[in-house]
Amino acid sequence: MTYLAQISQSADFLISKGILNPEVGVVLGTGLGKFLDYLVVEQEIDYADIPHFPVSTVEFHKGKLLFGSIGSKKVIAMQGRFHLYEGYSLQQVTFPIRVLQKLGIQHLLLSNAAGGINKDFKKGDLVLLDDHINLQGGSPLSGLNSFEYGGIFPDMSAPYDEKLNNILVTEASKMELLLKKGVYASVYGPQLETRAEYRYLGRIGADMVGMSTTPEVIVANQLKLPCAAVSVITDECDPDNLKPVDIAEIIAIAGTSDEKLSQLFFETIHSIV
Ligand code: HPA
């Protein structure tokens, strides 16, 4: 079966479960899940039950899709995403984004946990992605660079939607929440970076680093699906003063910013016209 046919089958399955006319898609990153408290949930489906969906293999990543409403808007939220480091291909990692778009979403909000390279970034900060550097060694469009999949050689001059970014900035300021801006570099993982790698990332212009998001954003751009993304800074990656970190700590720090990020997404979804 072709990838295109798999996308259709997944979407048809979700439609058969009552997931109709979603407007906004939300991907919740590591340690981030409180957003779901804002969603009036109508349907909850384990990834394992969706045809062709990859299954999250890392124990702390939940794997379910929730459908519901925020105000008058229908929203699909993915609790847990797929990562290259789990052994999935870039096409598997981005499969859900194509399914969500097939279901009709018109906006995509992404979140992630990231290491802070910029010395002004502190643990718990929220940072709006201004741009990115894809260092994952491949493209999710490889082999799918055709009109059937949305287009050839998609433009990446403005990968993050200006309108969505403006709404996020406006809502953050209404909440008196400091929303910084930065360039996100994506790496393969799962190991964290060496001091030399953090130094290198800073020199090439990265403000933060993580193991996700850029494949999803590349696919969203091919599909001309407006998207925006926010990182939670979970560790400070100063190569001259690097402390060991572990994943439990990263998840705990993400948890401390979960509420403000969730509220920001909630208010943003309300304000999308
Ligand atoms: N590096 C890569 N990915 C990450 C980090 C990091 O320091 N922190 C959270 N995700």
Short mmCIF file of C-alpha atoms and ligand atoms in Angstrom, two decimals:
data_model
loop_
_atom_site.label_atom_id
_atom_site.label_comp_id
_atom_site.label_asym_id
_atom_site.label_seq_id
_atom_site.Cartn_x
_atom_site.Cartn_y
_atom_site.Cartn_z
CA MET A 1 0.00 0.00 0.00
CA THR A 2 1.32 3.46 -0.83
CA TYR A 3 2.03 6.04 1.85
CA LEU A 4 -0.77 8.16 0.38
CA ALA A 5 -3.24 5.28 0.72
CA GLN A 6 -2.14 4.70 4.33
CA ILE A 7 -2.78 8.35 5.14
CA SER A 8 -6.29 8.07 3.66
CA GLN A 9 -7.04 4.87 5.56
CA SER A 10 -5.94 6.41 8.85
CA ALA A 11 -8.03 9.51 8.20
CA ASP A 12 -11.06 7.43 7.19
CA PHE A 13 -10.77 5.41 10.39
CA LEU A 14 -10.72 8.58 12.49
CA ILE A 15 -13.70 10.00 10.59
CA SER A 16 -15.56 6.76 11.32
CA LYS A 17 -14.87 7.41 15.02
CA GLY A 18 -16.57 10.81 14.80
CA ILE A 19 -13.54 13.01 14.29
CA LEU A 20 -15.17 15.49 11.96
CA ASN A 21 -14.05 18.92 10.82
CA PRO A 22 -11.16 19.57 13.19
CA GLU A 23 -9.77 23.07 12.74
CA VAL A 24 -6.67 23.05 14.90
CA GLY A 25 -4.06 20.34 15.51
CA VAL A 26 -1.88 20.40 18.62
CA VAL A 27 1.21 18.27 19.26
CA LEU A 28 2.23 18.03 22.90
CA GLY A 29 5.93 17.55 23.56
CA THR A 30 7.78 15.66 26.27
CA GLY A 31 6.42 16.32 29.73
CA LEU A 32 3.60 18.52 28.39
CA GLY A 33 0.03 17.37 28.80
CA LYS A 34 -1.97 19.85 30.90
CA PHE A 35 -3.36 21.35 27.70
CA LEU A 36 -5.74 18.39 27.70
CA ASP A 37 -7.42 19.81 30.82
CA TYR A 38 -8.61 22.70 28.65
CA LEU A 39 -10.07 20.47 26.01
CA VAL A 40 -13.71 19.38 26.25
CA VAL A 41 -12.91 15.86 25.13
CA GLU A 42 -15.31 14.04 22.84
CA GLN A 43 -13.14 11.20 21.66
CA GLU A 44 -9.95 9.54 22.82
CA ILE A 45 -8.10 7.00 20.68
CA ASP A 46 -4.88 5.13 21.40
CA TYR A 47 -2.34 5.37 18.61
CA ALA A 48 -2.16 1.58 18.69
CA ASP A 49 -5.78 1.43 17.48
CA ILE A 50 -5.29 3.74 14.47
CA PRO A 51 -4.36 1.94 11.25
CA HIS A 52 -0.78 2.65 10.14
CA PHE A 53 -0.03 4.93 13.08
CA PRO A 54 3.38 4.32 14.58
CA VAL A 55 3.28 3.38 18.27
CA SER A 56 5.27 5.40 20.77
CA THR A 57 8.00 3.15 22.13
CA VAL A 58 9.44 5.30 24.87
CA GLU A 59 7.71 4.54 28.11
CA PHE A 60 7.18 8.14 29.29
CA HIS A 61 5.68 9.26 26.00
CA LYS A 62 1.96 8.78 26.03
CA GLY A 63 0.46 7.71 22.77
CA LYS A 64 -3.06 8.91 22.23
CA LEU A 65 -5.05 11.22 20.10
CA LEU A 66 -7.79 13.33 21.64
CA PHE A 67 -10.56 15.17 19.85
CA GLY A 68 -12.74 17.82 21.41
CA SER A 69 -13.49 21.48 21.53
CA ILE A 70 -12.10 24.72 22.84
CA GLY A 71 -14.85 27.31 22.68
CA SER A 72 -16.42 26.92 19.27
CA LYS A 73 -13.36 25.29 17.69
CA LYS A 74 -12.78 21.61 17.12
CA VAL A 75 -9.30 20.56 18.13
CA ILE A 76 -7.24 17.39 17.72
CA ALA A 77 -4.45 16.98 20.23
CA MET A 78 -1.67 14.42 19.97
CA GLN A 79 -0.37 13.41 23.35
CA GLY A 80 3.01 12.03 22.46
CA ARG A 81 4.82 12.22 19.16
CA PHE A 82 7.23 9.98 17.32
CA HIS A 83 10.96 10.56 17.25
CA LEU A 84 13.75 9.49 14.93
CA TYR A 85 15.66 8.13 17.90
CA GLU A 86 12.93 5.58 18.52
CA GLY A 87 13.96 3.99 15.25
CA TYR A 88 11.21 5.48 13.10
CA SER A 89 11.83 6.95 9.70
CA LEU A 90 11.16 10.63 9.04
CA GLN A 91 8.10 9.58 7.06
CA GLN A 92 6.74 7.64 10.04
CA VAL A 93 7.51 10.53 12.40
CA THR A 94 5.48 12.91 10.24
CA PHE A 95 2.68 10.51 9.25
CA PRO A 96 0.25 11.92 11.86
CA ILE A 97 0.71 15.46 10.53
CA ARG A 98 -0.39 14.32 7.07
CA VAL A 99 -3.38 12.51 8.61
CA LEU A 100 -4.40 15.59 10.62
CA GLN A 101 -4.16 17.74 7.51
CA LYS A 102 -6.21 15.20 5.56
CA LEU A 103 -8.87 15.49 8.30
CA GLY A 104 -9.00 19.21 7.58
CA ILE A 105 -6.98 21.07 10.22
CA GLN A 106 -6.09 24.59 9.15
CA HIS A 107 -3.64 25.42 11.93
CA LEU A 108 -0.97 23.41 13.70
CA LEU A 109 0.53 24.23 17.10
CA LEU A 110 3.57 22.27 18.23
CA SER A 111 5.44 22.14 21.50
CA ASN A 112 8.68 20.55 22.60
CA ALA A 113 11.25 20.35 25.36
CA ALA A 114 14.58 21.85 24.34
CA GLY A 115 18.02 22.56 25.69
CA GLY A 116 18.88 26.26 25.95
CA ILE A 117 22.01 27.27 24.02
CA ASN A 118 21.42 31.02 24.16
CA LYS A 119 22.81 32.16 27.52
CA ASP A 120 19.76 34.39 28.07
CA PHE A 121 17.52 31.32 28.18
CA LYS A 122 16.77 29.85 31.59
CA LYS A 123 15.15 26.59 32.66
CA GLY A 124 11.39 26.85 32.35
CA ASP A 125 11.44 29.66 29.76
CA LEU A 126 8.98 29.50 26.89
CA VAL A 127 10.52 30.29 23.50
CA LEU A 128 8.67 30.83 20.25
CA LEU A 129 10.40 29.25 17.28
CA ASP A 130 11.44 31.99 14.92
CA ASP A 131 13.25 29.67 12.55
CA HIS A 132 15.04 26.34 12.61
CA ILE A 133 18.13 24.42 11.56
CA ASN A 134 17.48 20.82 10.54
CA LEU A 135 20.45 18.71 11.64
CA GLN A 136 18.67 15.37 11.56
CA GLY A 137 20.47 14.25 8.45
CA GLY A 138 17.47 13.81 6.19
CA SER A 139 14.15 15.14 4.98
CA PRO A 140 10.65 13.79 5.62
CA LEU A 141 9.93 14.74 2.00
CA SER A 142 12.55 12.43 0.59
CA GLY A 143 10.79 10.31 -2.01
CA LEU A 144 7.58 12.33 -1.50
CA ASN A 145 8.73 15.42 -3.28
CA SER A 146 5.82 15.51 -5.68
CA PHE A 147 2.54 17.32 -6.26
CA GLU A 148 0.62 14.32 -4.84
CA TYR A 149 2.14 15.11 -1.46
CA GLY A 150 1.74 18.84 -1.64
CA GLY A 151 4.50 20.18 -3.80
CA ILE A 152 8.03 20.05 -5.07
CA PHE A 153 10.87 21.94 -3.36
CA PRO A 154 8.68 23.64 -0.73
CA ASP A 155 9.74 27.15 0.16
CA MET A 156 11.14 27.48 3.70
CA SER A 157 11.78 31.21 3.80
CA ALA A 158 9.13 31.65 6.52
CA PRO A 159 8.42 28.21 7.98
CA TYR A 160 6.52 29.50 11.01
CA ASP A 161 3.27 31.30 10.25
CA GLU A 162 3.41 35.00 10.95
CA LYS A 163 -0.26 35.27 11.83
CA LEU A 164 -0.12 32.42 14.35
CA ASN A 165 3.12 33.77 15.80
CA ASN A 166 1.52 37.19 16.26
CA ILE A 167 -1.43 35.65 18.08
CA LEU A 168 0.92 33.71 20.37
CA VAL A 169 2.91 36.87 21.14
CA THR A 170 -0.24 38.93 21.78
CA GLU A 171 -1.80 36.30 24.03
CA ALA A 172 1.46 35.83 25.94
CA SER A 173 1.66 39.55 26.63
CA LYS A 174 -1.99 39.62 27.77
CA MET A 175 -1.10 36.83 30.19
CA GLU A 176 2.01 38.78 31.25
CA LEU A 177 4.01 35.78 30.20
CA LEU A 178 7.51 36.23 28.88
CA LEU A 179 7.68 34.54 25.48
CA LYS A 180 11.19 34.68 24.09
CA LYS A 181 12.09 34.00 20.45
CA GLY A 182 14.77 31.78 19.04
CA VAL A 183 16.17 29.45 16.42
CA TYR A 184 15.64 25.74 17.13
CA ALA A 185 18.16 23.17 15.95
CA SER A 186 16.96 19.59 15.68
CA VAL A 187 19.32 16.70 16.22
CA TYR A 188 18.85 12.95 15.87
CA GLY A 189 19.30 11.98 19.55
CA PRO A 190 18.66 10.19 21.80
CA GLN A 191 21.95 11.08 23.44
CA LEU A 192 22.27 14.65 24.63
CA GLU A 193 25.07 16.78 23.22
CA THR A 194 28.73 16.99 24.08
CA ARG A 195 30.25 20.31 25.13
CA ALA A 196 31.81 20.62 21.69
CA GLU A 197 28.42 20.02 20.06
CA TYR A 198 26.70 22.68 22.19
CA ARG A 199 29.50 25.09 21.30
CA TYR A 200 29.08 24.27 17.63
CA LEU A 201 25.29 24.71 17.80
CA GLY A 202 25.72 28.16 19.32
CA ARG A 203 28.19 29.16 16.63
CA ILE A 204 25.93 28.14 13.76
CA GLY A 205 23.11 30.27 15.15
CA ALA A 206 20.99 27.93 17.24
CA ASP A 207 19.35 29.29 20.40
CA MET A 208 18.01 25.92 21.52
CA VAL A 209 18.26 22.26 20.61
CA GLY A 210 15.87 19.33 20.61
CA MET A 211 15.06 16.05 18.91
CA SER A 212 11.75 16.78 17.20
CA THR A 213 9.56 19.41 15.54
CA THR A 214 11.52 20.26 12.39
CA PRO A 215 10.26 17.24 10.40
CA GLU A 216 6.67 18.13 11.31
CA VAL A 217 7.24 21.76 10.34
CA ILE A 218 8.81 20.77 7.00
CA VAL A 219 5.78 18.61 6.19
CA ALA A 220 3.37 21.35 7.30
CA ASN A 221 5.14 23.72 4.91
CA GLN A 222 4.90 21.26 2.05
CA LEU A 223 1.17 20.99 2.81
CA LYS A 224 0.85 24.79 3.14
CA LEU A 225 -0.52 24.23 6.62
CA PRO A 226 0.17 27.27 8.84
CA CYS A 227 2.11 26.20 11.93
CA ALA A 228 3.80 27.65 15.00
CA ALA A 229 5.89 26.05 17.72
CA VAL A 230 6.96 26.80 21.29
CA SER A 231 9.86 25.23 23.18
CA VAL A 232 10.10 24.83 26.93
CA ILE A 233 13.73 25.21 27.97
CA THR A 234 14.50 22.22 30.19
CA ASP A 235 18.26 22.48 30.58
CA GLU A 236 20.93 25.13 30.18
CA CYS A 237 23.63 24.02 27.80
CA ASP A 238 26.59 26.19 28.60
CA PRO A 239 29.61 24.28 27.23
CA ASP A 240 31.96 25.99 29.68
CA ASN A 241 29.88 25.01 32.67
CA LEU A 242 28.02 21.87 31.65
CA LYS A 243 26.28 19.84 34.31
CA PRO A 244 25.08 16.30 33.69
CA VAL A 245 21.34 16.16 33.02
CA ASP A 246 19.01 13.25 32.89
CA ILE A 247 15.72 12.74 31.20
CA ALA A 248 13.79 12.63 34.49
CA GLU A 249 15.03 16.14 35.24
CA ILE A 250 14.10 17.33 31.73
CA ILE A 251 10.56 15.98 32.17
CA ALA A 252 10.26 17.54 35.63
CA ILE A 253 11.30 20.97 34.33
CA ALA A 254 8.93 20.69 31.36
CA GLY A 255 6.20 19.93 33.92
CA THR A 256 6.82 23.19 35.76
CA SER A 257 6.05 25.17 32.58
CA ASP A 258 3.27 22.92 31.36
CA GLU A 259 0.47 25.04 32.84
CA LYS A 260 1.58 28.34 31.29
CA LEU A 261 2.23 26.77 27.89
CA SER A 262 -1.16 25.06 28.00
CA GLN A 263 -2.92 28.28 28.88
CA LEU A 264 -1.04 30.06 26.08
CA PHE A 265 -2.19 27.48 23.53
CA PHE A 266 -5.74 27.65 24.91
CA GLU A 267 -5.90 31.44 24.56
CA THR A 268 -4.25 31.29 21.14
CA ILE A 269 -6.79 28.78 19.82
CA HIS A 270 -9.59 31.03 21.11
CA SER A 271 -8.13 33.96 19.20
CA ILE A 272 -7.56 32.26 15.85
CA VAL A 273 -10.10 33.59 13.36
N1 HPA B 1 19.56 18.49 23.73
C1 HPA B 1 18.75 17.86 22.89
N2 HPA B 1 17.47 17.67 23.14
C2 HPA B 1 16.97 18.14 24.27
C3 HPA B 1 17.78 18.81 25.20
C4 HPA B 1 19.15 18.98 24.91
O1 HPA B 1 19.93 19.56 25.68
N3 HPA B 1 16.98 19.16 26.24
C5 HPA B 1 15.74 18.71 25.93
N4 HPA B 1 15.73 18.10 24.75
#
